[in-house]
Amino acid sequence: MEDSTDIQNFYTNYGFYQGYAVNQQEQEMNKQQQEMNLYAAHSADQLSQGEVKLNSLETGSNVGEVPFLSLAPFELLRKNPSKHKNTEGDKVRDVNGGANVHQKLSAMHIMRLAGERFIQFSSNKFININNLLHPYGSALSYLSTEDNQDVELAQILLAAAEKVSEQQYDRARKFLSQCQLLASKAGNTVQREVFYFAQALGERIDRETGILTPKISAETNELNSICTAPRLHASHVALHQEVPFTQVVHFTGIQAILESVATKSKVHLIDFHIRTGVQWASLIQAAAERKDNPIEHMNITVIESVNKQRVEKTGKSLESFATSLNFPFSFKIVFLPDRNQLTKDHFYIETDEGVVIHAAFFLRTMICEPNCLETAMRVVKQLQPSLMVVSEVEANLNSPVFVNRFIDSLFYYSALFDCLEDVMKRDDQHRMTIEESYGGGILNIVGSEGEERVIRSVNLDVWRSFLGRFGMEEVKLSDTCLYQANLIIQQFDCRDSCSADMNGGSLAVSWKGTPIFSTSAWKFH
């Protein structure tokens, strides 16, 4: 474990909330803002010489190599497609009831086209609506009328984000007013996505100009309540029947756990974030069917901070299922409203038990609470599990620099909105509910800062660096894990758009090449 100064530097660099980080961010923005005009002129010069074309956006670039300034973060459009194997694999969608069917571009493609054109226009010292809303030249003449309009709308959104980053709020509001006229949460994919991003930019302006007090707004509370409502659960169930993201993550973790306790007769699984717990029925069944080195007893201990009654119900269901299989099983709950109070003493571990820790979409919830995160990792180290399985959102949505975070989240959510467009009808109420929950996430990621920004995600490379500081090393997932992941995907109609691939020793599940979730396995040196 490195000293506290080094850890604090790590937190600041990756947006792990520390109170002093906000001021450092503002200082950095002010210093690097001076480079804006020079970079804009350079980008425009490249465009005029034909050096920056749509194809060049495929090559990608390292985030660390892009200097921060007003336009530089939009150059992240160059790096994102480098991960994508099939971002342009849009299917022909019948959006007009069989009349005038055309090749509708994905939101991802639209955003990249808008970004390229935005960089071109950003060489102007003053950008206004008339700059962005004009007939395109031959470069985009192949687009349909709807796609052209979507590119224009995305350009206006990018212009608004740029003005927000420069604290030119009056000009940003003008762009957002245009977005509000053109975007709709009931429209096409781009219109829906822009609707929520424009809403988030508007809230950010209100916060920074003092219209909203520094606390969670009523609108944010309303959107967050949607995220916990029963109808969202029903909508996610409907989505899981169409898209295998969650199933791939869960079953990859189960396979890794089974392999790590292959020689253990007693297994103790510690679940840091159980949610529904339905995946553990599969684990119990697989363990009950194991013939070589049969499991004598399995114990699951769950850490819960909010809804003890819900977890108790989950435990009873799992115990009932285990009983039906005549499988020795016990279920315990560690209820801790204050997660910072977690200690090793909360767990009773027998000497001959194989201990495995499962942390699915849990670590990211504590990025805004570094003390709790360090407490959890300290307890993990004391428990010395044979394996720790981590599943997380595979995206960097936590840059301490606003405009970088805006672009990263724009791409990530483009993939999610594209996914819904392909697997659900536009008037599907489940789709509308899920998109509202996405809107709540966008509102917090884009519209908030500091302690108020609680929705944070970082990708595998950041977790590798973080977990390595606690003495953990990545364990390569087996070929069986990858095989089973792809087997699951093949059971879905969207199999051609969804993929599972190795990222180092870990597995990432993607939509048309854009990573959505990842699962990794870890052990101590």
Coordinates of C-alpha atoms in Angstrom, one line a residue:
M1 CA 0.0 0.0 0.0
E2 CA 1.5 3.3 -1.0
D3 CA 1.5 6.4 1.2
S4 CA -1.6 8.6 1.6
T5 CA -0.3 11.4 -0.6
D6 CA 0.1 9.0 -3.5
I7 CA -3.4 7.6 -3.0
Q8 CA -4.8 11.1 -2.9
N9 CA -3.0 11.9 -6.2
F10 CA -4.5 8.7 -7.7
Y11 CA -8.0 9.7 -6.5
T12 CA -7.7 13.2 -8.0
N13 CA -6.4 12.0 -11.4
Y14 CA -9.2 9.6 -11.8
G15 CA -12.0 11.7 -10.4
F16 CA -12.4 9.8 -7.1
Y17 CA -14.1 12.5 -5.1
Q18 CA -11.9 14.6 -2.7
G19 CA -13.1 18.0 -1.6
Y20 CA -9.9 19.7 -2.7
A21 CA -10.1 18.2 -6.2
V22 CA -12.7 20.7 -7.5
N23 CA -10.5 23.7 -7.0
Q24 CA -7.6 21.9 -8.7
Q25 CA -9.9 21.1 -11.6
E26 CA -10.9 24.8 -12.0
Q27 CA -7.2 25.8 -11.9
E28 CA -6.3 23.3 -14.6
M29 CA -9.2 24.4 -16.7
N30 CA -8.2 28.0 -16.5
K31 CA -4.6 27.3 -17.3
Q32 CA -5.3 25.0 -20.3
Q33 CA -8.1 27.1 -21.6
Q34 CA -5.4 29.5 -22.9
E35 CA -4.4 26.8 -25.5
M36 CA -7.9 26.7 -27.1
N37 CA -7.4 29.1 -30.0
L38 CA -4.1 27.5 -31.0
Y39 CA -5.6 24.0 -31.0
A40 CA -8.7 25.1 -32.9
A41 CA -6.6 26.7 -35.6
H42 CA -4.5 23.5 -35.8
S43 CA -7.6 21.3 -36.1
A44 CA -9.0 23.5 -38.8
D45 CA -5.8 23.5 -40.7
Q46 CA -5.7 19.7 -40.7
L47 CA -9.3 19.6 -42.0
S48 CA -8.5 22.1 -44.8
Q49 CA -5.6 19.9 -45.9
G50 CA -7.8 16.8 -45.8
E51 CA -5.9 15.2 -42.9
V52 CA -8.9 14.8 -40.7
K53 CA -11.5 12.7 -42.3
L54 CA -14.2 10.4 -41.0
N55 CA -11.9 7.4 -41.6
S56 CA -9.2 9.0 -39.5
L57 CA -11.6 8.9 -36.5
E58 CA -11.2 5.1 -36.6
T59 CA -7.5 5.3 -35.6
G60 CA -8.1 6.5 -32.1
S61 CA -5.7 8.2 -29.7
N62 CA -4.6 7.9 -26.1
V63 CA -6.6 10.1 -23.8
G64 CA -3.4 11.1 -22.0
E65 CA -1.9 12.4 -25.2
V66 CA -4.8 14.8 -25.9
P67 CA -4.1 18.2 -24.3
F68 CA -7.1 19.7 -22.4
L69 CA -8.7 22.7 -23.8
S70 CA -12.1 23.6 -25.1
L71 CA -11.8 21.5 -28.3
A72 CA -9.4 18.8 -27.3
P73 CA -12.0 16.7 -25.4
F74 CA -14.0 16.6 -28.6
E75 CA -11.0 14.9 -30.2
L76 CA -12.0 12.0 -27.9
L77 CA -14.2 11.2 -30.9
R78 CA -11.0 9.9 -32.4
K79 CA -10.2 7.4 -29.6
N80 CA -13.6 5.9 -29.0
P81 CA -14.0 4.1 -32.3
S82 CA -10.7 2.4 -31.9
K83 CA -12.3 -0.1 -29.6
H84 CA -15.2 -0.7 -31.9
K85 CA -15.3 -3.6 -34.3
N86 CA -18.7 -2.8 -35.8
T87 CA -19.9 0.6 -34.8
E88 CA -21.3 1.2 -38.2
G89 CA -23.1 -2.1 -38.5
D90 CA -26.5 -0.4 -38.5
K91 CA -29.3 -2.5 -39.8
V92 CA -32.0 -1.1 -42.2
R93 CA -34.8 0.0 -39.9
D94 CA -38.4 0.4 -41.2
V95 CA -39.1 3.7 -39.5
N96 CA -42.0 4.7 -41.7
G97 CA -44.3 1.7 -41.7
G98 CA -42.8 0.2 -44.8
A99 CA -42.6 3.4 -46.9
N100 CA -39.4 5.1 -47.9
V101 CA -37.2 2.6 -45.9
H102 CA -33.7 3.9 -45.6
Q103 CA -30.4 3.0 -43.9
K104 CA -30.9 4.8 -40.5
L105 CA -27.5 5.6 -38.9
S106 CA -26.9 4.7 -35.3
A107 CA -26.6 7.4 -32.6
M108 CA -23.0 6.5 -32.3
H109 CA -22.3 7.2 -36.0
I110 CA -24.4 10.4 -35.8
M111 CA -22.4 11.7 -32.8
R112 CA -19.1 11.0 -34.6
L113 CA -20.2 12.8 -37.7
A114 CA -21.4 15.7 -35.6
G115 CA -18.1 15.8 -33.8
E116 CA -16.1 15.9 -37.0
R117 CA -18.2 18.7 -38.3
F118 CA -18.1 20.5 -35.0
I119 CA -14.3 20.5 -35.0
Q120 CA -14.4 22.0 -38.5
F121 CA -16.7 24.9 -37.4
S122 CA -14.8 25.5 -34.2
S123 CA -12.1 27.3 -36.0
N124 CA -14.5 30.3 -36.0
K125 CA -14.1 32.6 -33.1
F126 CA -17.8 32.8 -32.7
I127 CA -20.2 29.9 -33.3
N128 CA -23.9 30.4 -33.6
I129 CA -26.9 28.5 -34.7
N130 CA -26.7 29.7 -38.3
N131 CA -23.1 28.2 -38.5
L132 CA -24.5 24.8 -37.6
L133 CA -27.8 24.8 -39.4
H134 CA -26.9 25.1 -43.1
P135 CA -27.0 22.7 -46.1
Y136 CA -24.2 20.2 -46.0
G137 CA -21.6 19.9 -48.7
S138 CA -20.9 16.8 -50.7
A139 CA -19.2 15.1 -47.7
L140 CA -22.6 14.4 -46.0
S141 CA -24.8 14.4 -49.1
Y142 CA -25.3 10.7 -48.9
L143 CA -27.3 11.1 -45.6
S144 CA -31.0 11.0 -45.4
T145 CA -33.0 14.0 -44.4
E146 CA -33.5 12.6 -40.9
D147 CA -29.9 11.7 -40.4
N148 CA -28.8 15.2 -41.6
Q149 CA -31.2 16.7 -39.0
D150 CA -29.8 14.4 -36.3
V151 CA -26.2 15.5 -37.1
E152 CA -27.3 19.1 -36.9
L153 CA -29.0 18.5 -33.5
A154 CA -25.9 16.7 -32.2
Q155 CA -23.7 19.6 -33.3
I156 CA -25.9 22.0 -31.4
L157 CA -25.6 19.9 -28.3
L158 CA -21.8 19.8 -28.6
A159 CA -21.7 23.6 -29.1
A160 CA -23.8 23.9 -25.9
A161 CA -21.4 21.7 -24.0
E162 CA -18.4 23.7 -25.2
K163 CA -20.0 27.0 -24.0
V164 CA -20.9 25.4 -20.6
S165 CA -17.3 24.3 -20.2
E166 CA -16.2 27.9 -21.0
Q167 CA -18.8 29.3 -18.5
Q168 CA -20.5 31.2 -21.3
Y169 CA -23.9 30.3 -20.0
D170 CA -26.0 32.8 -21.9
R171 CA -24.7 31.5 -25.2
A172 CA -25.0 27.9 -23.9
R173 CA -28.7 28.5 -23.1
K174 CA -29.3 29.7 -26.7
F175 CA -28.0 26.4 -28.0
L176 CA -30.0 24.4 -25.5
S177 CA -33.2 26.3 -26.4
Q178 CA -32.6 25.0 -30.0
C179 CA -32.1 21.5 -28.6
Q180 CA -35.3 21.7 -26.7
L181 CA -37.2 22.5 -29.9
L182 CA -35.7 19.7 -31.9
A183 CA -35.2 16.9 -29.3
S184 CA -37.9 14.7 -27.7
K185 CA -37.9 11.8 -25.3
A186 CA -40.4 10.2 -27.6
G187 CA -38.5 10.8 -30.8
N188 CA -35.9 8.8 -32.7
T189 CA -32.7 7.6 -30.9
V190 CA -30.6 10.8 -31.3
Q191 CA -33.5 13.0 -30.3
R192 CA -34.1 11.0 -27.2
E193 CA -30.4 11.0 -26.2
V194 CA -30.0 14.7 -26.9
F195 CA -33.2 15.4 -24.9
Y196 CA -31.6 14.0 -21.7
F197 CA -28.1 15.5 -22.3
A198 CA -29.6 18.9 -23.0
Q199 CA -31.6 18.6 -19.8
A200 CA -28.5 17.8 -17.8
L201 CA -26.5 20.7 -19.3
G202 CA -29.4 23.0 -18.4
E203 CA -29.3 21.8 -14.8
R204 CA -25.5 22.3 -14.7
I205 CA -26.0 25.9 -15.8
D206 CA -28.6 26.4 -13.1
R207 CA -26.3 25.0 -10.5
E208 CA -23.3 27.0 -11.5
T209 CA -25.3 30.3 -11.8
G210 CA -26.9 29.8 -8.4
I211 CA -30.5 29.1 -9.6
L212 CA -30.3 25.7 -8.0
T213 CA -28.9 25.4 -4.5
P214 CA -26.0 23.0 -3.9
K215 CA -28.1 20.0 -3.1
I216 CA -29.9 17.3 -5.0
S217 CA -32.6 19.0 -6.9
A218 CA -36.2 18.0 -6.9
E219 CA -35.9 16.8 -10.6
T220 CA -32.9 14.7 -9.7
N221 CA -34.8 13.1 -6.8
E222 CA -37.7 12.4 -9.1
L223 CA -35.5 10.7 -11.6
N224 CA -33.7 8.8 -8.9
S225 CA -37.0 7.6 -7.5
I226 CA -37.8 6.2 -10.9
C227 CA -34.6 4.1 -10.7
T228 CA -35.9 2.3 -7.6
A229 CA -39.5 2.0 -8.6
P230 CA -41.1 -1.4 -9.2
R231 CA -41.8 -0.4 -12.8
L232 CA -38.1 0.0 -13.5
H233 CA -37.5 -3.5 -12.2
A234 CA -40.1 -4.8 -14.5
S235 CA -38.6 -2.9 -17.4
H236 CA -35.2 -4.2 -16.7
V237 CA -36.6 -7.8 -16.7
A238 CA -38.1 -7.0 -20.1
L239 CA -34.7 -5.7 -21.3
H240 CA -32.8 -8.7 -19.9
Q241 CA -35.0 -10.9 -22.0
E242 CA -33.8 -9.1 -25.1
V243 CA -30.2 -8.3 -24.3
P244 CA -27.6 -10.6 -22.6
F245 CA -25.4 -8.0 -20.9
T246 CA -26.3 -9.0 -17.3
Q247 CA -26.5 -12.7 -18.0
V248 CA -23.0 -12.7 -19.5
V249 CA -21.6 -10.8 -16.5
H250 CA -23.3 -13.1 -13.9
F251 CA -22.5 -16.4 -15.5
T252 CA -18.9 -15.4 -16.2
G253 CA -18.5 -14.6 -12.5
I254 CA -20.2 -17.9 -11.5
Q255 CA -17.8 -19.9 -13.7
A256 CA -14.8 -18.1 -12.3
I257 CA -16.0 -18.8 -8.7
L258 CA -16.7 -22.5 -9.4
E259 CA -13.2 -22.9 -10.8
S260 CA -11.6 -21.1 -7.9
V261 CA -13.2 -23.5 -5.3
A262 CA -12.8 -26.7 -7.4
T263 CA -10.9 -28.4 -4.6
K264 CA -12.8 -26.9 -1.6
S265 CA -15.5 -28.9 0.2
K266 CA -16.8 -25.8 2.0
V267 CA -17.4 -22.5 0.3
H268 CA -18.1 -19.1 1.8
L269 CA -19.2 -16.5 -0.7
I270 CA -19.3 -12.9 0.4
D271 CA -21.6 -10.7 -1.8
F272 CA -21.0 -7.0 -1.5
H273 CA -24.1 -6.1 -3.6
I274 CA -26.6 -8.8 -4.1
R275 CA -29.4 -7.0 -5.9
T276 CA -31.9 -9.7 -6.8
G277 CA -29.6 -12.6 -6.1
V278 CA -31.2 -14.7 -8.9
Q279 CA -27.7 -15.7 -10.2
W280 CA -26.9 -17.5 -7.0
A281 CA -29.6 -20.1 -7.7
S282 CA -27.5 -21.1 -10.7
L283 CA -24.4 -21.3 -8.5
I284 CA -26.2 -23.4 -6.0
Q285 CA -27.4 -25.8 -8.7
A286 CA -24.0 -26.1 -10.3
A287 CA -22.4 -26.7 -6.8
A288 CA -25.1 -29.3 -6.0
E289 CA -24.3 -31.2 -9.2
R290 CA -20.6 -31.3 -8.7
K291 CA -19.5 -34.9 -8.5
D292 CA -15.8 -34.6 -8.0
N293 CA -15.0 -33.1 -4.6
P294 CA -18.6 -32.6 -3.7
I295 CA -19.4 -29.4 -1.7
E296 CA -20.4 -30.2 1.9
H297 CA -21.7 -26.8 2.7
M298 CA -22.1 -23.4 1.0
N299 CA -22.5 -20.2 3.0
I300 CA -23.5 -16.8 1.4
T301 CA -23.0 -13.7 3.5
V302 CA -24.5 -10.5 2.0
I303 CA -23.5 -6.9 2.9
E304 CA -26.6 -4.6 2.8
S305 CA -26.9 -0.9 3.7
V306 CA -30.4 0.0 2.6
N307 CA -33.1 -2.7 2.3
K308 CA -32.7 -5.5 4.8
Q309 CA -36.2 -6.8 4.3
R310 CA -35.6 -7.3 0.5
V311 CA -32.4 -9.2 1.1
E312 CA -34.0 -11.4 3.8
K313 CA -36.7 -12.3 1.2
T314 CA -33.9 -13.2 -1.3
G315 CA -32.2 -15.3 1.3
K316 CA -35.3 -17.3 2.1
S317 CA -35.9 -17.9 -1.6
L318 CA -32.3 -19.2 -2.0
E319 CA -32.6 -21.4 1.1
S320 CA -35.8 -22.9 -0.2
F321 CA -34.2 -23.6 -3.6
A322 CA -31.2 -25.3 -1.9
T323 CA -33.5 -27.4 0.2
S324 CA -35.3 -28.6 -2.9
L325 CA -31.9 -29.9 -4.1
N326 CA -31.0 -31.3 -0.7
F327 CA -28.0 -29.1 -0.8
P328 CA -26.4 -27.8 2.5
F329 CA -26.7 -24.1 2.4
S330 CA -26.9 -21.1 4.8
F331 CA -27.5 -17.4 4.2
K332 CA -26.5 -14.5 6.4
I333 CA -26.9 -10.7 6.2
V334 CA -24.5 -8.1 7.5
F335 CA -26.7 -5.0 7.7
L336 CA -24.6 -1.8 7.8
P337 CA -26.2 1.6 7.1
D338 CA -22.8 3.1 7.4
R339 CA -20.5 1.1 5.1
N340 CA -17.5 2.7 6.6
Q341 CA -18.1 0.6 9.8
L342 CA -17.4 -2.7 8.0
T343 CA -14.7 -4.9 9.7
K344 CA -13.4 -8.4 9.3
D345 CA -15.3 -9.3 12.6
H346 CA -18.6 -9.0 10.7
F347 CA -17.8 -12.3 9.0
Y348 CA -17.5 -15.8 10.6
I349 CA -15.0 -17.7 8.5
E350 CA -14.2 -21.3 9.2
T351 CA -10.6 -22.4 8.7
D352 CA -11.4 -24.9 6.0
E353 CA -13.7 -22.7 4.0
G354 CA -12.8 -21.4 0.6
V355 CA -13.6 -17.7 0.6
V356 CA -14.7 -15.9 -2.5
I357 CA -15.8 -12.3 -2.7
H358 CA -18.3 -11.1 -5.3
A359 CA -18.5 -7.3 -6.0
A360 CA -20.9 -6.6 -8.9
F361 CA -21.4 -2.9 -9.7
F362 CA -20.4 -2.2 -6.1
L363 CA -17.0 -0.6 -6.1
R364 CA -18.2 2.3 -8.3
T365 CA -20.8 3.2 -5.8
M366 CA -18.0 4.1 -3.4
I367 CA -15.9 6.2 -5.7
C368 CA -17.5 9.3 -4.3
E369 CA -16.8 7.9 -0.8
P370 CA -13.0 7.1 -0.8
N371 CA -12.9 6.4 2.9
C372 CA -15.6 3.7 2.5
L373 CA -13.8 2.3 -0.5
E374 CA -10.5 2.0 1.4
T375 CA -12.3 0.4 4.3
A376 CA -13.9 -2.2 2.1
M377 CA -10.5 -3.0 0.4
R378 CA -8.8 -3.2 3.8
V379 CA -11.4 -5.8 4.9
V380 CA -11.0 -7.7 1.7
K381 CA -7.3 -7.9 2.3
Q382 CA -7.8 -9.2 5.8
L383 CA -10.2 -11.8 4.6
Q384 CA -7.6 -13.0 2.0
P385 CA -10.1 -14.6 -0.4
S386 CA -9.0 -17.2 -2.9
L387 CA -10.7 -15.0 -5.6
M388 CA -12.5 -11.7 -5.8
V389 CA -14.8 -11.3 -8.8
V390 CA -15.5 -7.7 -9.9
S391 CA -18.2 -6.6 -12.4
E392 CA -18.5 -3.0 -13.4
V393 CA -19.6 -0.6 -16.0
E394 CA -16.8 -0.6 -18.6
A395 CA -16.6 3.2 -19.3
N396 CA -14.8 6.2 -18.0
L397 CA -17.6 8.5 -16.8
N398 CA -15.6 10.1 -14.0
S399 CA -13.2 12.5 -15.5
P400 CA -12.6 15.4 -13.1
V401 CA -12.7 17.6 -16.2
F402 CA -16.3 18.3 -17.2
V403 CA -16.1 18.3 -21.0
N404 CA -14.0 15.1 -21.1
R405 CA -16.7 13.4 -19.0
F406 CA -19.4 14.8 -21.2
I407 CA -17.9 13.3 -24.4
D408 CA -17.2 9.9 -22.7
S409 CA -20.7 9.7 -21.4
L410 CA -22.2 10.8 -24.8
F411 CA -20.5 7.9 -26.5
Y412 CA -21.4 5.4 -23.8
Y413 CA -25.1 6.3 -23.7
S414 CA -25.2 6.4 -27.5
A415 CA -24.5 2.7 -27.4
L416 CA -27.2 2.1 -24.8
F417 CA -29.8 4.2 -26.7
D418 CA -28.8 2.4 -29.9
C419 CA -29.3 -0.9 -28.2
L420 CA -32.8 0.0 -27.1
E421 CA -33.7 1.2 -30.6
D422 CA -32.7 -2.2 -32.0
V423 CA -34.5 -4.4 -29.4
M424 CA -37.6 -2.5 -28.4
K425 CA -40.2 -0.5 -30.2
R426 CA -40.2 3.3 -29.8
D427 CA -43.6 3.3 -28.0
D428 CA -42.6 0.5 -25.7
Q429 CA -43.3 1.6 -22.1
H430 CA -40.5 -0.5 -20.8
R431 CA -38.1 1.3 -23.1
M432 CA -39.4 4.7 -22.0
T433 CA -38.9 3.8 -18.4
I434 CA -35.3 2.5 -19.0
E435 CA -34.5 5.7 -20.9
E436 CA -35.8 7.8 -18.1
S437 CA -33.4 5.9 -15.7
Y438 CA -30.6 6.6 -18.2
G439 CA -31.7 10.2 -18.1
G440 CA -31.3 10.2 -14.3
G441 CA -27.7 8.9 -14.7
I442 CA -26.9 11.5 -17.4
L443 CA -28.4 14.3 -15.2
N444 CA -26.0 13.3 -12.3
I445 CA -22.9 12.7 -14.4
V446 CA -23.2 15.8 -16.5
G447 CA -25.2 18.1 -14.3
S448 CA -23.4 17.7 -10.9
E449 CA -20.0 18.0 -9.4
G450 CA -18.3 17.1 -6.1
E451 CA -20.2 15.2 -3.5
E452 CA -23.5 15.6 -5.5
R453 CA -22.0 13.6 -8.4
V454 CA -22.6 10.1 -7.1
I455 CA -22.9 8.2 -10.3
R456 CA -19.3 7.4 -11.3
S457 CA -17.7 4.7 -13.3
V458 CA -14.1 4.0 -14.4
N459 CA -12.9 1.3 -16.8
L460 CA -10.7 -1.8 -16.3
D461 CA -7.4 0.0 -16.7
V462 CA -8.3 2.3 -13.7
W463 CA -9.4 -0.6 -11.6
R464 CA -6.2 -2.5 -12.4
S465 CA -4.2 0.4 -11.2
F466 CA -6.4 0.9 -8.1
L467 CA -6.6 -2.8 -7.0
G468 CA -2.9 -3.2 -7.7
R469 CA -2.2 -0.6 -5.0
F470 CA -3.8 -3.0 -2.5
G471 CA -1.6 -5.9 -3.6
M472 CA -4.0 -7.6 -5.9
E473 CA -3.2 -9.1 -9.3
E474 CA -5.5 -9.9 -12.1
V475 CA -6.4 -13.5 -12.7
K476 CA -6.9 -14.5 -16.3
L477 CA -10.4 -15.8 -16.9
S478 CA -10.5 -19.2 -18.4
D479 CA -11.4 -20.1 -22.0
T480 CA -14.5 -21.8 -20.5
C481 CA -15.7 -18.4 -19.2
L482 CA -15.3 -16.8 -22.7
Y483 CA -17.0 -19.9 -24.3
Q484 CA -20.0 -19.7 -22.0
A485 CA -20.3 -16.0 -22.5
N486 CA -20.5 -16.4 -26.2
L487 CA -22.9 -19.3 -25.8
I488 CA -25.3 -17.1 -23.9
I489 CA -25.1 -14.4 -26.5
Q490 CA -26.0 -16.9 -29.3
Q491 CA -29.3 -17.5 -27.6
F492 CA -30.5 -13.9 -28.2
D493 CA -31.9 -12.4 -31.4
C494 CA -29.4 -9.5 -31.0
R495 CA -26.5 -11.9 -31.2
D496 CA -24.9 -10.1 -34.2
S497 CA -24.7 -6.8 -32.3
C498 CA -23.5 -8.2 -29.0
S499 CA -20.1 -9.6 -28.3
A500 CA -17.9 -10.9 -25.5
D501 CA -14.2 -10.4 -25.8
M502 CA -11.1 -10.6 -23.6
N503 CA -9.6 -7.4 -22.3
G504 CA -6.3 -8.6 -20.9
G505 CA -7.3 -11.3 -18.5
S506 CA -10.8 -10.0 -18.1
L507 CA -14.0 -10.1 -20.1
A508 CA -16.0 -7.3 -21.6
V509 CA -19.4 -7.5 -23.1
S510 CA -20.1 -5.0 -25.9
W511 CA -22.8 -3.6 -28.1
K512 CA -21.5 -3.2 -31.7
G513 CA -18.0 -3.0 -30.3
T514 CA -18.7 -0.4 -27.5
P515 CA -17.9 -2.0 -24.2
I516 CA -20.8 -2.0 -21.8
F517 CA -19.9 -4.1 -18.8
S518 CA -16.8 -6.0 -17.7
T519 CA -16.0 -8.9 -15.4
S520 CA -12.6 -9.5 -13.9
A521 CA -11.1 -11.8 -11.3
W522 CA -8.4 -10.9 -8.7
K523 CA -6.3 -12.4 -6.0
F524 CA -3.6 -11.2 -3.6
H525 CA 0.1 -11.7 -4.5

